[in-house]
PDB file of C-alpha atoms in Angstrom:
ATOM      1  CA  MET A 131     -21.710  13.106   7.069  1.00  0.00           C
ATOM      2  CA  ARG A 132     -18.913  14.622   5.001  1.00  0.00           C
ATOM      3  CA  ARG A 133     -16.350  12.723   7.061  1.00  0.00           C
ATOM      4  CA  VAL A 134     -18.167   9.444   6.429  1.00  0.00           C
ATOM      5  CA  PHE A 135     -18.332  10.242   2.718  1.00  0.00           C
ATOM      6  CA  LEU A 136     -14.606  10.979   2.532  1.00  0.00           C
ATOM      7  CA  LEU A 137     -13.802   7.812   4.438  1.00  0.00           C
ATOM      8  CA  SER A 138     -15.972   5.720   2.117  1.00  0.00           C
ATOM      9  CA  LEU A 139     -14.447   7.420  -0.906  1.00  0.00           C
ATOM     10  CA  GLY A 140     -10.957   6.750   0.406  1.00  0.00           C
ATOM     11  CA  ILE A 141     -11.701   3.070   0.933  1.00  0.00           C
ATOM     12  CA  MET A 142     -13.205   2.724  -2.539  1.00  0.00           C
ATOM     13  CA  THR A 143     -10.264   4.456  -4.212  1.00  0.00           C
ATOM     14  CA  SER A 144      -7.897   2.206  -2.260  1.00  0.00           C
ATOM     15  CA  ILE A 145      -9.730  -0.800  -3.677  1.00  0.00           C
ATOM     16  CA  GLY A 146      -9.745   0.568  -7.212  1.00  0.00           C
ATOM     17  CA  GLY A 147      -6.154   1.761  -7.117  1.00  0.00           C
ATOM     18  CA  PHE A 148      -4.708  -1.468  -5.741  1.00  0.00           C
ATOM     19  CA  VAL A 149      -5.280  -3.650  -8.799  1.00  0.00           C
ATOM     20  CA  ASP A 150      -3.349  -2.866 -11.974  1.00  0.00           C
ATOM     21  CA  ILE A 151      -2.222  -4.597 -15.155  1.00  0.00           C
ATOM     22  CA  GLY A 152       0.686  -6.226 -13.320  1.00  0.00           C
ATOM     23  CA  ASN A 153      -1.655  -7.914 -10.856  1.00  0.00           C
ATOM     24  CA  LEU A 154      -3.997  -9.069 -13.598  1.00  0.00           C
ATOM     25  CA  VAL A 155      -1.364 -10.476 -15.949  1.00  0.00           C
ATOM     26  CA  THR A 156       0.783 -12.111 -13.274  1.00  0.00           C
ATOM     27  CA  SER A 157      -2.200 -13.644 -11.506  1.00  0.00           C
ATOM     28  CA  GLY A 158      -3.676 -14.883 -14.782  1.00  0.00           C
ATOM     29  CA  ILE A 159      -0.469 -16.529 -15.971  1.00  0.00           C
ATOM     30  CA  THR A 160       0.218 -18.043 -12.561  1.00  0.00           C
ATOM     31  CA  GLY A 161      -3.315 -19.357 -12.183  1.00  0.00           C
ATOM     32  CA  ALA A 162      -3.263 -20.938 -15.634  1.00  0.00           C
ATOM     33  CA  ARG A 163       0.006 -22.727 -14.870  1.00  0.00           C
ATOM     34  CA  PHE A 164      -0.193 -23.515 -11.154  1.00  0.00           C
ATOM     35  CA  GLY A 165      -3.899 -23.460 -10.425  1.00  0.00           C
ATOM     36  CA  MET A 166      -4.738 -22.586  -6.817  1.00  0.00           C
ATOM     37  CA  SER A 167      -1.411 -23.755  -5.392  1.00  0.00           C
ATOM     38  CA  LEU A 168       0.026 -20.225  -5.133  1.00  0.00           C
ATOM     39  CA  THR A 169      -2.934 -18.543  -3.482  1.00  0.00           C
ATOM     40  CA  TRP A 170      -0.813 -18.111  -0.356  1.00  0.00           C
ATOM     41  CA  ALA A 171       1.578 -15.808  -2.244  1.00  0.00           C
ATOM     42  CA  ILE A 172      -1.244 -13.358  -2.937  1.00  0.00           C
ATOM     43  CA  ILE A 173      -2.111 -13.373   0.772  1.00  0.00           C
ATOM     44  CA  VAL A 174       1.524 -12.660   1.703  1.00  0.00           C
ATOM     45  CA  GLY A 175       1.793  -9.879  -0.877  1.00  0.00           C
ATOM     46  CA  THR A 176      -1.454  -8.297   0.254  1.00  0.00           C
ATOM     47  CA  ILE A 177      -0.388  -8.288   3.898  1.00  0.00           C
ATOM     48  CA  GLY A 178       2.947  -6.735   2.947  1.00  0.00           C
ATOM     49  CA  MET A 179       1.300  -4.106   0.780  1.00  0.00           C
ATOM     50  CA  THR A 180      -1.235  -3.230   3.468  1.00  0.00           C
ATOM     51  CA  LEU A 181       1.391  -2.844   6.185  1.00  0.00           C
ATOM     52  CA  TYR A 182       3.717  -0.861   3.934  1.00  0.00           C
ATOM     53  CA  GLY A 183       0.903   1.398   2.764  1.00  0.00           C
ATOM     54  CA  GLU A 184      -0.260   2.010   6.328  1.00  0.00           C
ATOM     55  CA  MET A 185       3.292   2.858   7.369  1.00  0.00           C
ATOM     56  CA  ALA A 186       3.742   5.291   4.476  1.00  0.00           C
ATOM     57  CA  GLY A 187       0.403   6.931   5.227  1.00  0.00           C
ATOM     58  CA  ARG A 188       1.302   7.242   8.903  1.00  0.00           C
ATOM     59  CA  VAL A 189       4.604   8.923   8.034  1.00  0.00           C
ATOM     60  CA  ALA A 190       2.785  11.329   5.731  1.00  0.00           C
ATOM     61  CA  ALA A 191       0.205  12.144   8.402  1.00  0.00           C
ATOM     62  CA  VAL A 192       2.420  12.432  11.481  1.00  0.00           C
ATOM     63  CA  ALA A 193       5.670  13.752   9.995  1.00  0.00           C
ATOM     64  CA  ARG A 194       3.772  15.748   7.344  1.00  0.00           C
ATOM     65  CA  ARG A 195       6.245  14.816   4.647  1.00  0.00           C
ATOM     66  CA  PRO A 196       6.574  12.084   2.006  1.00  0.00           C
ATOM     67  CA  VAL A 197       8.299   8.822   2.863  1.00  0.00           C
ATOM     68  CA  PHE A 198      11.195   9.652   0.548  1.00  0.00           C
ATOM     69  CA  HIS A 199      12.030  12.734   2.612  1.00  0.00           C
ATOM     70  CA  ALA A 200      12.152  10.619   5.756  1.00  0.00           C
ATOM     71  CA  ILE A 201      14.493   8.146   4.037  1.00  0.00           C
ATOM     72  CA  ARG A 202      16.812  10.962   2.978  1.00  0.00           C
ATOM     73  CA  GLU A 203      16.908  12.450   6.467  1.00  0.00           C
ATOM     74  CA  ARG A 204      17.391   9.151   8.294  1.00  0.00           C
ATOM     75  CA  LEU A 205      19.622   7.187   5.914  1.00  0.00           C
ATOM     76  CA  GLY A 206      21.470   9.880   4.000  1.00  0.00           C
ATOM     77  CA  VAL A 207      21.533  11.240   0.474  1.00  0.00           C
ATOM     78  CA  ARG A 208      23.268   8.253  -1.168  1.00  0.00           C
ATOM     79  CA  THR A 209      20.788   5.698   0.113  1.00  0.00           C
ATOM     80  CA  ALA A 210      17.917   8.001  -0.741  1.00  0.00           C
ATOM     81  CA  LEU A 211      19.274   8.499  -4.261  1.00  0.00           C
ATOM     82  CA  LEU A 212      19.586   4.741  -4.778  1.00  0.00           C
ATOM     83  CA  ASN A 213      16.029   4.335  -3.538  1.00  0.00           C
ATOM     84  CA  LEU A 214      14.825   7.097  -5.848  1.00  0.00           C
ATOM     85  CA  VAL A 215      16.552   5.651  -8.922  1.00  0.00           C
ATOM     86  CA  ALA A 216      15.105   2.194  -8.244  1.00  0.00           C
ATOM     87  CA  PHE A 217      11.653   3.668  -7.752  1.00  0.00           C
ATOM     88  CA  VAL A 218      11.817   5.692 -10.977  1.00  0.00           C
ATOM     89  CA  LEU A 219      12.920   2.647 -12.984  1.00  0.00           C
ATOM     90  CA  LEU A 220      10.072   0.566 -11.559  1.00  0.00           C
ATOM     91  CA  ALA A 221       7.617   3.402 -12.143  1.00  0.00           C
ATOM     92  CA  VAL A 222       8.682   3.717 -15.796  1.00  0.00           C
ATOM     93  CA  LEU A 223       8.295  -0.032 -16.330  1.00  0.00           C
ATOM     94  CA  THR A 224       4.895   0.062 -14.644  1.00  0.00           C
ATOM     95  CA  LEU A 225       3.815   3.018 -16.769  1.00  0.00           C
ATOM     96  CA  ALA A 226       4.849   1.171 -19.929  1.00  0.00           C
ATOM     97  CA  ALA A 227       2.846  -1.857 -18.807  1.00  0.00           C
ATOM     98  CA  GLU A 228      -0.197   0.294 -18.040  1.00  0.00           C
ATOM     99  CA  ILE A 229      -0.059   2.016 -21.434  1.00  0.00           C
ATOM    100  CA  GLY A 230       0.310  -1.338 -23.163  1.00  0.00           C
ATOM    101  CA  GLY A 231      -2.578  -2.749 -21.153  1.00  0.00           C
ATOM    102  CA  LEU A 232      -4.888   0.113 -22.114  1.00  0.00           C
ATOM    103  CA  ALA A 233      -3.852  -0.236 -25.749  1.00  0.00           C
ATOM    104  CA  LEU A 234      -4.648  -3.959 -25.682  1.00  0.00           C
ATOM    105  CA  VAL A 235      -8.074  -3.263 -24.183  1.00  0.00           C
ATOM    106  CA  LEU A 236      -8.790  -0.757 -26.953  1.00  0.00           C
ATOM    107  CA  GLN A 237      -7.677  -3.342 -29.506  1.00  0.00           C
ATOM    108  CA  LEU A 238     -10.178  -5.826 -28.080  1.00  0.00           C
ATOM    109  CA  VAL A 239     -12.933  -3.208 -28.253  1.00  0.00           C
ATOM    110  CA  THR A 240     -12.175  -1.753 -31.690  1.00  0.00           C
ATOM    111  CA  GLY A 241     -10.188  -4.424 -33.524  1.00  0.00           C
ATOM    112  CA  VAL A 242      -7.452  -1.874 -34.315  1.00  0.00           C
ATOM    113  CA  ASN A 243      -3.888  -3.038 -33.597  1.00  0.00           C
ATOM    114  CA  TYR A 244      -2.712  -2.032 -30.127  1.00  0.00           C
ATOM    115  CA  LEU A 245       0.428  -0.356 -31.517  1.00  0.00           C
ATOM    116  CA  VAL A 246      -1.806   2.265 -33.126  1.00  0.00           C
ATOM    117  CA  TRP A 247      -3.367   3.056 -29.759  1.00  0.00           C
ATOM    118  CA  VAL A 248      -0.123   3.352 -27.770  1.00  0.00           C
ATOM    119  CA  PRO A 249       0.685   7.008 -28.691  1.00  0.00           C
ATOM    120  CA  PHE A 250      -2.924   8.104 -28.144  1.00  0.00           C
ATOM    121  CA  VAL A 251      -3.041   6.424 -24.744  1.00  0.00           C
ATOM    122  CA  GLY A 252       0.283   7.994 -23.771  1.00  0.00           C
ATOM    123  CA  LEU A 253      -0.903  11.439 -24.848  1.00  0.00           C
ATOM    124  CA  SER A 254      -4.173  11.029 -22.958  1.00  0.00           C
ATOM    125  CA  ILE A 255      -2.335  10.079 -19.774  1.00  0.00           C
ATOM    126  CA  TRP A 256      -0.040  13.084 -20.135  1.00  0.00           C
ATOM    127  CA  LEU A 257      -3.011  15.430 -20.561  1.00  0.00           C
ATOM    128  CA  VAL A 258      -4.734  13.990 -17.497  1.00  0.00           C
ATOM    129  CA  VAL A 259      -1.619  14.350 -15.349  1.00  0.00           C
ATOM    130  CA  TRP A 260      -0.961  17.861 -16.662  1.00  0.00           C
ATOM    131  CA  ARG A 261      -4.470  19.285 -16.442  1.00  0.00           C
ATOM    132  CA  TRP A 262      -6.348  17.431 -13.691  1.00  0.00           C
ATOM    133  CA  ARG A 263      -6.092  18.071  -9.966  1.00  0.00           C
ATOM    134  CA  PHE A 264      -4.598  15.255  -7.915  1.00  0.00           C
ATOM    135  CA  SER A 265      -7.812  14.739  -5.944  1.00  0.00           C
ATOM    136  CA  LEU A 266      -9.744  14.347  -9.201  1.00  0.00           C
ATOM    137  CA  ILE A 267      -7.245  11.815 -10.552  1.00  0.00           C
ATOM    138  CA  GLU A 268      -7.317   9.886  -7.285  1.00  0.00           C
ATOM    139  CA  ASN A 269     -11.091   9.709  -7.035  1.00  0.00           C
ATOM    140  CA  VAL A 270     -12.021   9.212 -10.702  1.00  0.00           C
ATOM    141  CA  PHE A 271      -9.541   6.471 -11.506  1.00  0.00           C
ATOM    142  CA  GLY A 272      -9.882   4.879  -8.094  1.00  0.00           C
ATOM    143  CA  LEU A 273     -13.638   4.601  -8.542  1.00  0.00           C
ATOM    144  CA  LEU A 274     -13.274   3.389 -12.129  1.00  0.00           C
ATOM    145  CA  GLY A 275     -11.016   0.678 -10.767  1.00  0.00           C
ATOM    146  CA  LEU A 276     -14.013  -0.683  -8.878  1.00  0.00           C
ATOM    147  CA  THR A 277     -15.171  -2.190 -12.171  1.00  0.00           C
ATOM    148  CA  LEU A 278     -12.552  -4.866 -11.492  1.00  0.00           C
ATOM    149  CA  LEU A 279     -14.885  -6.197  -8.813  1.00  0.00           C
ATOM    150  CA  VAL A 280     -16.352  -8.154 -11.708  1.00  0.00           C
ATOM    151  CA  PHE A 281     -13.654 -10.711 -10.889  1.00  0.00           C
ATOM    152  CA  VAL A 282     -15.245 -11.208  -7.475  1.00  0.00           C
ATOM    153  CA  VAL A 283     -18.583 -11.834  -9.160  1.00  0.00           C
ATOM    154  CA  ALA A 284     -16.898 -14.274 -11.536  1.00  0.00           C
ATOM    155  CA  ILE A 285     -15.607 -16.377  -8.635  1.00  0.00           C
ATOM    156  CA  PHE A 286     -19.169 -17.067  -7.516  1.00  0.00           C
ATOM    157  CA  ALA A 287     -20.742 -17.152 -10.977  1.00  0.00           C
ATOM    158  CA  LEU A 288     -18.257 -19.678 -12.381  1.00  0.00           C
ATOM    159  CA  PRO A 289     -17.592 -23.165 -11.005  1.00  0.00           C
ATOM    160  CA  THR A 290     -14.858 -22.666  -8.400  1.00  0.00           C
ATOM    161  CA  ASP A 291     -12.987 -25.422  -6.587  1.00  0.00           C
ATOM    162  CA  TRP A 292     -13.289 -23.975  -3.084  1.00  0.00           C
ATOM    163  CA  ARG A 293     -11.385 -26.857  -1.515  1.00  0.00           C
ATOM    164  CA  ALA A 294      -8.399 -26.221  -3.793  1.00  0.00           C
ATOM    165  CA  LEU A 295      -8.651 -22.499  -3.090  1.00  0.00           C
ATOM    166  CA  GLY A 296      -8.534 -23.078   0.655  1.00  0.00           C
ATOM    167  CA  GLY A 297      -5.756 -25.623   0.265  1.00  0.00           C
ATOM    168  CA  GLY A 298      -3.688 -23.113  -1.675  1.00  0.00           C
ATOM    169  CA  ILE A 299      -3.746 -20.917   1.433  1.00  0.00           C
ATOM    170  CA  THR A 300      -3.357 -23.441   4.239  1.00  0.00           C
ATOM    171  CA  HIS A 301      -1.554 -26.360   2.543  1.00  0.00           C
ATOM    172  CA  PRO A 302       0.473 -25.123  -0.464  1.00  0.00           C
ATOM    173  CA  TRP A 303       1.732 -27.727  -2.902  1.00  0.00           C
ATOM    174  CA  VAL A 304       3.924 -27.886  -5.989  1.00  0.00           C
ATOM    175  CA  PRO A 305       2.104 -29.337  -9.029  1.00  0.00           C
ATOM    176  CA  PRO A 306       3.622 -32.648 -10.195  1.00  0.00           C
ATOM    177  CA  LYS A 307       4.875 -31.316 -13.535  1.00  0.00           C
ATOM    178  CA  GLU A 308       6.503 -28.221 -12.034  1.00  0.00           C
ATOM    179  CA  GLY A 309       9.816 -27.903 -10.211  1.00  0.00           C
ATOM    180  CA  HIS A 310      10.430 -26.005  -7.004  1.00  0.00           C
ATOM    181  CA  PRO A 311      12.603 -23.264  -8.617  1.00  0.00           C
ATOM    182  CA  MET A 312       9.876 -22.297 -11.087  1.00  0.00           C
ATOM    183  CA  TYR A 313       7.226 -22.557  -8.380  1.00  0.00           C
ATOM    184  CA  PHE A 314       9.009 -20.090  -6.112  1.00  0.00           C
ATOM    185  CA  PHE A 315       9.868 -17.841  -9.059  1.00  0.00           C
ATOM    186  CA  TYR A 316       6.171 -17.382  -9.718  1.00  0.00           C
ATOM    187  CA  ALA A 317       5.511 -17.002  -5.991  1.00  0.00           C
ATOM    188  CA  ILE A 318       7.979 -14.117  -5.821  1.00  0.00           C
ATOM    189  CA  SER A 319       6.406 -12.637  -8.954  1.00  0.00           C
ATOM    190  CA  LEU A 320       2.977 -12.687  -7.324  1.00  0.00           C
ATOM    191  CA  VAL A 321       4.256 -11.044  -4.151  1.00  0.00           C
ATOM    192  CA  GLY A 322       6.075  -8.435  -6.230  1.00  0.00           C
ATOM    193  CA  ALA A 323       2.947  -7.741  -8.270  1.00  0.00           C
ATOM    194  CA  CYS A 324       1.113  -6.933  -5.039  1.00  0.00           C
ATOM    195  CA  ILE A 325       3.815  -4.776  -3.453  1.00  0.00           C
ATOM    196  CA  VAL A 326       4.357  -2.051  -6.045  1.00  0.00           C
ATOM    197  CA  PRO A 327       6.117   1.165  -4.908  1.00  0.00           C
ATOM    198  CA  TYR A 328       3.974   3.566  -6.911  1.00  0.00           C
ATOM    199  CA  GLN A 329       0.849   2.465  -5.054  1.00  0.00           C
ATOM    200  CA  VAL A 330       2.401   3.376  -1.718  1.00  0.00           C
ATOM    201  CA  VAL A 331       3.657   6.709  -3.045  1.00  0.00           C
ATOM    202  CA  PHE A 332       0.224   7.394  -4.535  1.00  0.00           C
ATOM    203  CA  PHE A 333      -1.464   6.638  -1.218  1.00  0.00           C
ATOM    204  CA  ALA A 334       0.922   8.738   0.879  1.00  0.00           C
ATOM    205  CA  THR A 335       0.951  11.604  -1.625  1.00  0.00           C
ATOM    206  CA  GLY A 336      -2.815  11.691  -1.440  1.00  0.00           C
ATOM    207  CA  GLY A 337      -2.429  12.221   2.287  1.00  0.00           C
ATOM    208  CA  ARG A 338      -0.141  15.178   1.730  1.00  0.00           C
ATOM    209  CA  GLU A 339      -2.502  16.653  -0.858  1.00  0.00           C
ATOM    210  CA  GLU A 340      -5.378  16.334   1.612  1.00  0.00           C
ATOM    211  CA  HIS A 341      -3.242  17.782   4.431  1.00  0.00           C
ATOM    212  CA  TRP A 342      -3.384  14.775   6.722  1.00  0.00           C
ATOM    213  CA  THR A 343      -2.262  15.338  10.295  1.00  0.00           C
ATOM    214  CA  ALA A 344      -1.979  13.099  13.336  1.00  0.00           C
ATOM    215  CA  LYS A 345      -5.747  13.534  13.745  1.00  0.00           C
ATOM    216  CA  ASN A 346      -6.286  11.723  10.425  1.00  0.00           C
ATOM    217  CA  VAL A 347      -4.288   8.602  11.322  1.00  0.00           C
ATOM    218  CA  ARG A 348      -7.410   6.629  12.182  1.00  0.00           C
ATOM    219  CA  GLU A 349      -9.070   7.542   8.888  1.00  0.00           C
ATOM    220  CA  MET A 350      -5.895   6.715   6.960  1.00  0.00           C
ATOM    221  CA  ARG A 351      -5.538   3.393   8.743  1.00  0.00           C
ATOM    222  CA  LEU A 352      -9.089   2.383   7.870  1.00  0.00           C
ATOM    223  CA  ASN A 353      -8.439   3.280   4.227  1.00  0.00           C
ATOM    224  CA  ALA A 354      -5.335   1.090   4.168  1.00  0.00           C
ATOM    225  CA  LEU A 355      -6.531  -1.831   6.290  1.00  0.00           C
ATOM    226  CA  ILE A 356      -9.893  -2.125   4.535  1.00  0.00           C
ATOM    227  CA  GLY A 357      -9.185  -0.872   1.018  1.00  0.00           C
ATOM    228  CA  PHE A 358      -6.052  -2.858   0.145  1.00  0.00           C
ATOM    229  CA  PRO A 359      -7.193  -6.266   1.470  1.00  0.00           C
ATOM    230  CA  SER A 360     -10.641  -5.786  -0.085  1.00  0.00           C
ATOM    231  CA  ALA A 361      -9.001  -5.211  -3.457  1.00  0.00           C
ATOM    232  CA  ALA A 362      -6.970  -8.394  -3.111  1.00  0.00           C
ATOM    233  CA  CYS A 363     -10.095 -10.387  -2.317  1.00  0.00           C
TER     234      CYS A 363
END
């Protein structure tokens, strides 16, 4: 029973942890401008994220070390350092976006300008990271992320053009008033919003914190193959 509970918890936290402010903003802007024509890009990004996450989790479980350590051992210190610098820069940008997103939400709730909330949000995040155990952070915020399933409800509650949605997956098109360069720019943005390095590191680090071994590969794979695609849906 405990194993089933942990598996269910892992899948739910994968769903909640997959969607962030980058996904929401990029998808919203793209949908408002291009409609359903770029649905295929979300599918591509989700597949890439799922495969990458599964690979990182497998490395963490079988090799019993983070992916970055494997990169350093296989490709050398210089390549690993370049990878680390790029990851840190992306992580800082993502953190800034997350803090800004939380501040904007608080502005909508309270009416107080979001700039006032930014330092309080930053301090709160620092306290959580400093004081909470990793497992608590993973489970609490992953489960809170399930509130984003309201978007799934909205698809069925609001009038949705299902034919256009399906066409955006099987027969992509460029809207008449948009050029191909801008179309593919937004397509790349959508794919990039899905494949975010910190999510993979978060997933694999969770495996190290929970002492995954080769025996946990099946559990990890279910978390990745069910959790990430479910979040994208």
